[in-house]
Short mmCIF file of C-alpha atoms and ligand atoms in Angstrom, two decimals:
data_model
loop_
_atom_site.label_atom_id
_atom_site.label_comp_id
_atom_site.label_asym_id
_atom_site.label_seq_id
_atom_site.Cartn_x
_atom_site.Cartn_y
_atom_site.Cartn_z
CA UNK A 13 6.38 -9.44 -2.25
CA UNK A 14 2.42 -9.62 -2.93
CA UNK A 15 1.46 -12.22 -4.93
CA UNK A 16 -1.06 -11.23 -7.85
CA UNK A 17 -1.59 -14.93 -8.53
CA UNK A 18 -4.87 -15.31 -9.77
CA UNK A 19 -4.99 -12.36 -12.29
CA UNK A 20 -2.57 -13.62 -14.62
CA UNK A 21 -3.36 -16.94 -15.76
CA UNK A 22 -0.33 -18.23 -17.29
CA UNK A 23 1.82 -16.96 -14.52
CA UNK A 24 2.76 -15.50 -11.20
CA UNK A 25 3.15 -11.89 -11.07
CA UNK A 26 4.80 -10.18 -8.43
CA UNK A 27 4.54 -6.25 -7.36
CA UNK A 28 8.36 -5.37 -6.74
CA UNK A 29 9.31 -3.27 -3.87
CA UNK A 30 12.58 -0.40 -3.78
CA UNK A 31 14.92 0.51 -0.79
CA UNK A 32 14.59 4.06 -1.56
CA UNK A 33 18.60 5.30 -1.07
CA UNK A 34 19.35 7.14 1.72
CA UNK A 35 15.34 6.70 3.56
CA UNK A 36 13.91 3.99 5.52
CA UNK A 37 11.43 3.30 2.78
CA UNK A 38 10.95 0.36 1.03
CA UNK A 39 8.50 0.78 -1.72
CA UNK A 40 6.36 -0.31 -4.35
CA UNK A 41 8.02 0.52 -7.94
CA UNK A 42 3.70 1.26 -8.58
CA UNK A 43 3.04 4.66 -7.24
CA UNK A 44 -1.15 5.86 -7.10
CA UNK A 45 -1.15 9.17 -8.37
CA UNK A 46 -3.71 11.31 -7.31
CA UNK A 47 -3.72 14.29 -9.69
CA UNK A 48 -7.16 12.87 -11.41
CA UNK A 49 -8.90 11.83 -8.47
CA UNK A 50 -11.25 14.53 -8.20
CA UNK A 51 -12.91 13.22 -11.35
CA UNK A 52 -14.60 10.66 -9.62
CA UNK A 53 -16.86 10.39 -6.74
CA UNK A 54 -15.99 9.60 -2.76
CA UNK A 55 -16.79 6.09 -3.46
CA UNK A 56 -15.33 5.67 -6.71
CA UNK A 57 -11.73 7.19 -4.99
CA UNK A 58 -12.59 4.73 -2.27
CA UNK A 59 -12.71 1.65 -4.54
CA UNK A 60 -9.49 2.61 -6.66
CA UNK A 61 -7.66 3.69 -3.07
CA UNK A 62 -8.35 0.10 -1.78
CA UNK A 63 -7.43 -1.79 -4.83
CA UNK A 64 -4.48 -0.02 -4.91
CA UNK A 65 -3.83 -1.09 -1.68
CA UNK A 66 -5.31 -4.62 -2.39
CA UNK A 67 -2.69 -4.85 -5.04
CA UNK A 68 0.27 -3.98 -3.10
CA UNK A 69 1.00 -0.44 -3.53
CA UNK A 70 2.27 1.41 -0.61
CA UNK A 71 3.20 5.33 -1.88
CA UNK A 72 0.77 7.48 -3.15
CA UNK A 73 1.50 10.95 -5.13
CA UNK A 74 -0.14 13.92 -4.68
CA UNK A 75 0.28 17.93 -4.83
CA UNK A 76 -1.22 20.79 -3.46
CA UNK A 77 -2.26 21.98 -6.74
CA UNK A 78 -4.01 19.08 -8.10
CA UNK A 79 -7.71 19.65 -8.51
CA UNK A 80 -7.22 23.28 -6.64
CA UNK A 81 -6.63 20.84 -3.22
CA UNK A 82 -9.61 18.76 -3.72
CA UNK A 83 -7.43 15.85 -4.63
CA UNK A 84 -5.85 15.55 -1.28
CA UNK A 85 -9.02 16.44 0.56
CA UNK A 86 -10.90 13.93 -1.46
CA UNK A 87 -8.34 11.42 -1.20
CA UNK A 88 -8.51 11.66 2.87
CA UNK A 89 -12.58 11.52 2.93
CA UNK A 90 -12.54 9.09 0.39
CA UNK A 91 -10.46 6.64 3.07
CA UNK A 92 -11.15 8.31 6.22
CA UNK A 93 -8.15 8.59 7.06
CA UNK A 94 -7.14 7.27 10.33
CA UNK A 95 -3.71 6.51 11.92
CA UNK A 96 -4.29 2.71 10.85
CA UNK A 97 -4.22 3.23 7.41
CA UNK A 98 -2.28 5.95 7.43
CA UNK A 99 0.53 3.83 8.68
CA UNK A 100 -0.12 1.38 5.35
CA UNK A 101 0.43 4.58 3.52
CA UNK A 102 4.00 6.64 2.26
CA UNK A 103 2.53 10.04 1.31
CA UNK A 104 3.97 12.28 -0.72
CA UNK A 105 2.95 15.98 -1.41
CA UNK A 106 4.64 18.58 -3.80
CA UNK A 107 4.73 22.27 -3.94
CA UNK A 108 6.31 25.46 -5.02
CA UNK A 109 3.72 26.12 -8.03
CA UNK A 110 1.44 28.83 -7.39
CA UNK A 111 -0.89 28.86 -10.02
CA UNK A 112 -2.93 31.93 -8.71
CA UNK A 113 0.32 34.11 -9.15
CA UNK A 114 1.04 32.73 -12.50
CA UNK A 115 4.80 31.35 -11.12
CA UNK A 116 6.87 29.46 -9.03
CA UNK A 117 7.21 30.05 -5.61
CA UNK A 118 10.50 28.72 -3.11
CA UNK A 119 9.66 31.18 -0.71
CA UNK A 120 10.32 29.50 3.31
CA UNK A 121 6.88 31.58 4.26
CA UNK A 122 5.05 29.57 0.95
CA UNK A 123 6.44 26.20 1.25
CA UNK A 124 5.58 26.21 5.05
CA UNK A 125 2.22 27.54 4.59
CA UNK A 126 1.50 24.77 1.67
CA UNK A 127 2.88 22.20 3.71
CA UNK A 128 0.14 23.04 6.49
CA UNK A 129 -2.47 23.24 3.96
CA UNK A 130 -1.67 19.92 2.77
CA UNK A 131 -0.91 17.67 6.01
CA UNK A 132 -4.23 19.40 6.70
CA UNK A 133 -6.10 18.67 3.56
CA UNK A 134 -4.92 14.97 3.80
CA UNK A 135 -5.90 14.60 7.45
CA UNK A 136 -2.35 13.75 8.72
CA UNK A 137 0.17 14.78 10.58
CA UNK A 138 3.25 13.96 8.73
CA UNK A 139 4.53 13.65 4.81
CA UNK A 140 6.66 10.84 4.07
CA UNK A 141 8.64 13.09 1.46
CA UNK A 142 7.82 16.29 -0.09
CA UNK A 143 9.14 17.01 -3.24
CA UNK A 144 9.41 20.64 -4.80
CA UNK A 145 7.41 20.94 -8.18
CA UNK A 146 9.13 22.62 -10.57
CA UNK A 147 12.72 24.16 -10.68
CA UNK A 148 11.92 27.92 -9.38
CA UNK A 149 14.50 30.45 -11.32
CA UNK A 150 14.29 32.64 -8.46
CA UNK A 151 14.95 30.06 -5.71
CA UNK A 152 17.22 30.95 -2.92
CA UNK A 153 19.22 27.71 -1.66
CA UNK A 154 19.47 28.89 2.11
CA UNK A 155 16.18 29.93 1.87
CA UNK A 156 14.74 26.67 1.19
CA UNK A 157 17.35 25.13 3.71
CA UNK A 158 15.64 26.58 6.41
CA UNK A 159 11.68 25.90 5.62
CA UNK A 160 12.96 21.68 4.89
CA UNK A 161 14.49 22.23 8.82
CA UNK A 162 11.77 23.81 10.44
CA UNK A 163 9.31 21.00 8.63
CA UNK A 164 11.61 17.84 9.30
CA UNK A 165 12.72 19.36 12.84
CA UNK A 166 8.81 19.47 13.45
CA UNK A 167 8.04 16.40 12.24
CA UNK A 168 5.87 17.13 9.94
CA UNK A 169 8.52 15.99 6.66
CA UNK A 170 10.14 12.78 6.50
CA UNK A 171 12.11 12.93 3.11
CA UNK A 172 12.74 15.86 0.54
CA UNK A 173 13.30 15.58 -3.07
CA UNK A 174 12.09 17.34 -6.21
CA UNK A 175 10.51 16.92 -9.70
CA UNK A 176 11.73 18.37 -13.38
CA UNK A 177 15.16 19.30 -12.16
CA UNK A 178 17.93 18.76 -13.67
CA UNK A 179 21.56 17.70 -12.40
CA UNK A 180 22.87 21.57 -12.11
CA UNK A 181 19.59 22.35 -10.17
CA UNK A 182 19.73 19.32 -7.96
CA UNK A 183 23.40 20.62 -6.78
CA UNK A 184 22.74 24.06 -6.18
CA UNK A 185 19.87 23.08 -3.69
CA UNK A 186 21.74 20.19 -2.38
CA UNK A 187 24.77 22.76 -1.26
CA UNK A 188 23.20 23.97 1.37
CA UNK A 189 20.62 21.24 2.76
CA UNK A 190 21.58 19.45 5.83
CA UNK A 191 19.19 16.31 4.26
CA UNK A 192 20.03 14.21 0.77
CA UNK A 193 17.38 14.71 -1.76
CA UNK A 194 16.34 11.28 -2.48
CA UNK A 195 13.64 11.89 -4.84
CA UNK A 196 13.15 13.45 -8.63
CA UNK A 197 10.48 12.67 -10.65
CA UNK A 198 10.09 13.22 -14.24
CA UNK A 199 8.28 12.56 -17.32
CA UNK A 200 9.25 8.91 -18.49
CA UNK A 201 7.65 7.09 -20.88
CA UNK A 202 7.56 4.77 -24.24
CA UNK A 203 6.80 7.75 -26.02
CA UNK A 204 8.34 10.28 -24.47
CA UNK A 205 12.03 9.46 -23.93
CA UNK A 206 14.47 11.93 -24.09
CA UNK A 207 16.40 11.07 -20.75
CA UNK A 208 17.62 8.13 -22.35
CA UNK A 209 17.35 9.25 -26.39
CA UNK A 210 20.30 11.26 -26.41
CA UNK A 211 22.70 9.21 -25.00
CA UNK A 212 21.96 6.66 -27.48
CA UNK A 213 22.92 8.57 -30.41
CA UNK A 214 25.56 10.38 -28.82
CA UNK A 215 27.43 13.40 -31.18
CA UNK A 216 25.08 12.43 -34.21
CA UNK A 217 23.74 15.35 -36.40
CA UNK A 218 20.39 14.23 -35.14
CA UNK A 219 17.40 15.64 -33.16
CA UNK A 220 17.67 12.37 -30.84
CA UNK A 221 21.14 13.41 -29.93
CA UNK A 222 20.19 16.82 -28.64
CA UNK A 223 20.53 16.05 -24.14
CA UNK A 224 17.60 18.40 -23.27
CA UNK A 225 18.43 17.81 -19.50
CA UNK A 226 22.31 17.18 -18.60
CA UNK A 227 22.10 13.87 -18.68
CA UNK A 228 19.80 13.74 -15.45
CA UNK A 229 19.24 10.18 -15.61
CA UNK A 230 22.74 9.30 -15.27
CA UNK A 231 23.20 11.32 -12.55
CA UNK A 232 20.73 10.41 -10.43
CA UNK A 233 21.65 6.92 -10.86
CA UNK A 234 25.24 8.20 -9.89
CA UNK A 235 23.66 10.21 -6.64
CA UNK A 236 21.19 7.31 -5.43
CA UNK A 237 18.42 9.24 -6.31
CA UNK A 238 15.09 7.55 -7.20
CA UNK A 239 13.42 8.49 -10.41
CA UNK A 240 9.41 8.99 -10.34
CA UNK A 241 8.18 8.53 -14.29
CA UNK A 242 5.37 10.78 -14.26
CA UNK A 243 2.62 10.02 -17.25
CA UNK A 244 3.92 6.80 -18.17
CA UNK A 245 1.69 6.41 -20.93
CA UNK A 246 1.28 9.84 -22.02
CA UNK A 247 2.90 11.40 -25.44
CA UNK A 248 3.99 15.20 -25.50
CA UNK A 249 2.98 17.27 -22.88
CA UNK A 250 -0.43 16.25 -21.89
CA UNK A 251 -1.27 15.14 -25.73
CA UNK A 252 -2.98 12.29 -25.10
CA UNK A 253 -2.22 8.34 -24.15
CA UNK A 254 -0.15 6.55 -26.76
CA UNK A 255 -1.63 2.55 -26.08
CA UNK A 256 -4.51 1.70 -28.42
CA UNK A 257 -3.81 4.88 -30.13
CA UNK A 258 -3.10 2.56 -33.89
CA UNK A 259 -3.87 5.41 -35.99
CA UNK A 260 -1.08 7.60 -34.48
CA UNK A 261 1.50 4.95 -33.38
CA UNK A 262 0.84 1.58 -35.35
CA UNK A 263 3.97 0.22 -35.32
CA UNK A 264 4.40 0.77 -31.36
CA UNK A 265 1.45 -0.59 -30.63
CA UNK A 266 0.92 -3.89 -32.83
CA UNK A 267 4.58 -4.49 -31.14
CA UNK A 268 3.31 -3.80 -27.68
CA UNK A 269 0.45 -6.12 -28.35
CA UNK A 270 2.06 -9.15 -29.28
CA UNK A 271 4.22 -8.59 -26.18
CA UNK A 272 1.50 -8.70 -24.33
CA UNK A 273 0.21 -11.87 -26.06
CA UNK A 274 3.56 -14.01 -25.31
CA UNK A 275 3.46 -12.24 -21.30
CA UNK A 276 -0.25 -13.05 -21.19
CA UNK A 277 -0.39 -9.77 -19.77
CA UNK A 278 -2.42 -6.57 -21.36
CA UNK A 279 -0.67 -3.97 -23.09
CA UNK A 280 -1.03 -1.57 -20.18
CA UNK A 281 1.47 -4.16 -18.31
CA UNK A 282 4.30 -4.13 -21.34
CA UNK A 283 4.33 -0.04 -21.17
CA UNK A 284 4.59 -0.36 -17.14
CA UNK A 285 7.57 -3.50 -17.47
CA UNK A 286 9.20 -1.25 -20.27
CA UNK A 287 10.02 1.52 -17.88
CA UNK A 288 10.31 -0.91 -14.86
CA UNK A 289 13.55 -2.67 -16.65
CA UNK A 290 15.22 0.01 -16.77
CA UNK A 291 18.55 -0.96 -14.67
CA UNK A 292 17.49 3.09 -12.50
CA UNK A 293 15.18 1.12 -10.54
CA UNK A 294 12.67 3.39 -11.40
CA UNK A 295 9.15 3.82 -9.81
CA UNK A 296 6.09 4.28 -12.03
CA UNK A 297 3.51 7.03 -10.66
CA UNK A 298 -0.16 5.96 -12.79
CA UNK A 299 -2.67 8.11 -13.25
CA UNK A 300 -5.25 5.98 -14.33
CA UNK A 301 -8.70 6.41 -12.18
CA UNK A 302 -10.15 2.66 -13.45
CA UNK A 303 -9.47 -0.11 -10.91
CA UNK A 304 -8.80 -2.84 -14.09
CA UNK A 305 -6.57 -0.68 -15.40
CA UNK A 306 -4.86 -0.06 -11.78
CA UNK A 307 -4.51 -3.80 -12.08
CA UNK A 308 -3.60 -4.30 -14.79
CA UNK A 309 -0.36 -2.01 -14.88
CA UNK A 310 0.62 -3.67 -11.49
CA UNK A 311 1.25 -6.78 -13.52
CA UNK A 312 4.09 -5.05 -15.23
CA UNK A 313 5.68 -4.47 -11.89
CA UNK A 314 7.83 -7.17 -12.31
CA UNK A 315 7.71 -8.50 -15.77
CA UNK A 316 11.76 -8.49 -17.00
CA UNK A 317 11.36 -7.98 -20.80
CA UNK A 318 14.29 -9.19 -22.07
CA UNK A 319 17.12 -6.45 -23.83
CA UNK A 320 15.73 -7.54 -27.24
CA UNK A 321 11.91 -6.47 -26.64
CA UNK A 322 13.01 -3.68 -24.62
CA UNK A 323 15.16 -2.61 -27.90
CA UNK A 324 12.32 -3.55 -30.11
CA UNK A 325 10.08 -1.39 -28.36
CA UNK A 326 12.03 1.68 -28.06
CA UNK A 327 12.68 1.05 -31.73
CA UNK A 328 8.53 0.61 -32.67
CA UNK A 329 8.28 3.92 -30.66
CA UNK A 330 10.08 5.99 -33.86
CA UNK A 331 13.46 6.42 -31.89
CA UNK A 332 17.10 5.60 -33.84
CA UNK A 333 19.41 3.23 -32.44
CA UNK A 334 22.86 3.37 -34.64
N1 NAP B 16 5.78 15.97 -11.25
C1 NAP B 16 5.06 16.43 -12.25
O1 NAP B 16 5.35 17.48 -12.83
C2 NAP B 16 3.84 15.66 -12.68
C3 NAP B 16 3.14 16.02 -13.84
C4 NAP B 16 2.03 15.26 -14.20
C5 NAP B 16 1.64 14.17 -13.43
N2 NAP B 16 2.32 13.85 -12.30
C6 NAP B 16 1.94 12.68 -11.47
O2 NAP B 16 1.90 11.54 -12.33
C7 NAP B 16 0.63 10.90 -12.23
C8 NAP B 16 0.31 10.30 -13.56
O3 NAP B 16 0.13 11.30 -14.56
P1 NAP B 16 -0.92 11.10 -15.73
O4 NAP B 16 -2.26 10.94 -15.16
O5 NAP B 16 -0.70 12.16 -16.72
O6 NAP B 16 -0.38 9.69 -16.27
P2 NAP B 16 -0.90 8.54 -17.18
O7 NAP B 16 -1.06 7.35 -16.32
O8 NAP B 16 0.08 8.46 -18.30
O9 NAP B 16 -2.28 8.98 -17.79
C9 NAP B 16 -3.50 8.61 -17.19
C10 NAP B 16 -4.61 9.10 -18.04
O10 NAP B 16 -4.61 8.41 -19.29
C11 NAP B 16 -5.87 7.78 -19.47
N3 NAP B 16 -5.79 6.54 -20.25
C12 NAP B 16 -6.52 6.27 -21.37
N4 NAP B 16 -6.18 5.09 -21.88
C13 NAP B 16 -5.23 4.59 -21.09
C14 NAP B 16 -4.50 3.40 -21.12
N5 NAP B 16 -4.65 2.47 -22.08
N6 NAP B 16 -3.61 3.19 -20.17
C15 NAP B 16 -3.42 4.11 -19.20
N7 NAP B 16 -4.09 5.28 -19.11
C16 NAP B 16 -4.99 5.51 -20.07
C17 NAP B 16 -6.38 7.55 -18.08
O11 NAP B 16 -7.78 7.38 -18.18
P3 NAP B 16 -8.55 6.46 -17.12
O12 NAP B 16 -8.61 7.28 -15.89
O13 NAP B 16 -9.86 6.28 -17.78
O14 NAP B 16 -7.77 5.19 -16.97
C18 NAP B 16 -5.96 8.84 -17.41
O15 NAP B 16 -6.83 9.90 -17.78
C19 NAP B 16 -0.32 11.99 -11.75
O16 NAP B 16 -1.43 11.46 -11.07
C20 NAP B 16 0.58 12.76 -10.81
O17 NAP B 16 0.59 12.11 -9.56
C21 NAP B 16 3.42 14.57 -11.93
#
């Protein structure tokens, strides 16, 4: 446990850490995600790197697609990477999106190759865990069984999991790997909930009823698999950030707000404690490239809002509960 005493004046804050099921790796439930970094300069990603560190967080997102690879490679310059810090460091990578052929790719001779490209771009010799992207239609189970054993048998992957799947997709794959998936990360959020909308209003004649992805919190839950929330504070797909957004979501907000007021935390924190609560366990990948507001989501790490708020605030966001 790091203490964040100090930053929080009318308490201590704590960044929580996670056994990840079925690994050796005991994690921060703040993730640095690294799919903006190329916006700012080798310094800048130096500065937000170490306070990231500074803060406590240990596992740091990336893929080969963001920024076209410069993310990684800036990322690696930006630290200079070295076995010493590496060792600080759980690293994840993702792949199996190939945006210059317009699809997704499972292929063993493309998921090998990107690995390479990306222990290379990140000046290491190992990923922690590598997660596949998006669910490829044409995936071929065996197929991707034997790229995940040539890369763990040669060191150079740790872990495997995936991101967007859902439970049907999670199975198929798992039939035929030798390792556990342990990882699936998907978009989570105040204002973008509908892992846990349906479930709350269960076989109503409702839009919130309609389970857009088999119930895939549930079963990761039931398989000890770790959820990622990906663009915590996002709306929609990439629509913009929902905090201090008053015009759009008043309610949400002015309810966030006074949250924060009685926490003594910023708002930023709430919307980070409102998806750490949840009884999953889950981890919270930010993409934030400001060091304050690095910070200041860290404070939510640990904050345990009670049922009520975290009712109140799922409530403020628009969503139903019967
Ligand atoms: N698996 C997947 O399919 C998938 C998809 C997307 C993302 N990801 C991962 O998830 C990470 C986070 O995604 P994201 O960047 O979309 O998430 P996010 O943390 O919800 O959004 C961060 C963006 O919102 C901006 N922002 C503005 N006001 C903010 C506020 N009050 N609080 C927080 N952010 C505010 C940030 O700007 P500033 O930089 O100025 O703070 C930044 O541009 C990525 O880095 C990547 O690692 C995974």
């Amino acid at each position: 446990m790091i203490s964040l005493e100090g930053d929080n004046p009318k308490g201590r804050i704590f960044l929580k850490y996670i056994n990840i099921a079925n690994t050796e790796l005991n994690a921060s439930n703040i993730i640095m995600g690294n799919m903006r970094i190329n916006q700012l300069s080798a310094g800048e990603a130096e500065k937000l790197i170490r306070t990231a560190l500074d803060e406590g967080i240990n596992y740091f997102d990336h893929a080969d697609i963001y920024g076209k690879g410069q993310c990684e490679e800036l990322f690696s310059e930006a630290i200079q990477m070295n076995p010493d810090i590496r060792e600080k460091m759980i690293i994840q990578s993702k792949c199996g999106i190939r945006p210059d052929l317009g699809c997704f790719d499972f292929s063993e001779e493309h998921i090998i190759n990107s690995v390479n490209g990306i222990l290379k771009r990140l000046k290491t010799d190992y990923l922690d865990v590598l997660l596949l992207h998006r669910p490829d239609p044409l995936m071929e189970p065996e197929e991707v069984a034997t790229a995940f054993e040539k890369l763990h048998t040669s060191g150079k992957v740790k872990y495997f999991g995936v991101s967007n799947f859902n439970p049907a997709q999670i199975e198929l794959l798992q039939k035929t790997l030798p390792y556990k998936l342990v990882i699936n990360q998907l978009q989570f959020g105040i204002a973008h909930t509908p892992m846990i909308d349906s479930g709350i209003t269960l076989n109503m004649k409702v839009d919130q009823s309609i389970n857009r992805d088999s119930s895939i919190l549930e079963y990761c839950r039931l398989h000890d698999i770790t959820i990622q929330a990906w663009s915590p504070f996002q709306h929609g797909f990439f629509e913009g950030v929902f905090l201090g957004d008053y015009e759009k979501f008043p309610e949400l907000n002015n309810t966030i707000d006074k949250m924060a007021e009685k926490y003594g935390v910023t708002s930023t924190a709430i919307a980070v404690a409102w998806i750490t609560r949840h009884p999953a366990n889950m981890q919270v990948v930010l993409g934030t490239t400001k060091q304050q507001r690095l910070k200041d989501s860290c404070q939510g790490s640990d904050i345990r809002l009670t049922r009520q708020e975290w009712y109140q605030i799922y409530k403020a966001a628009g969503n139903m509960v019967p």
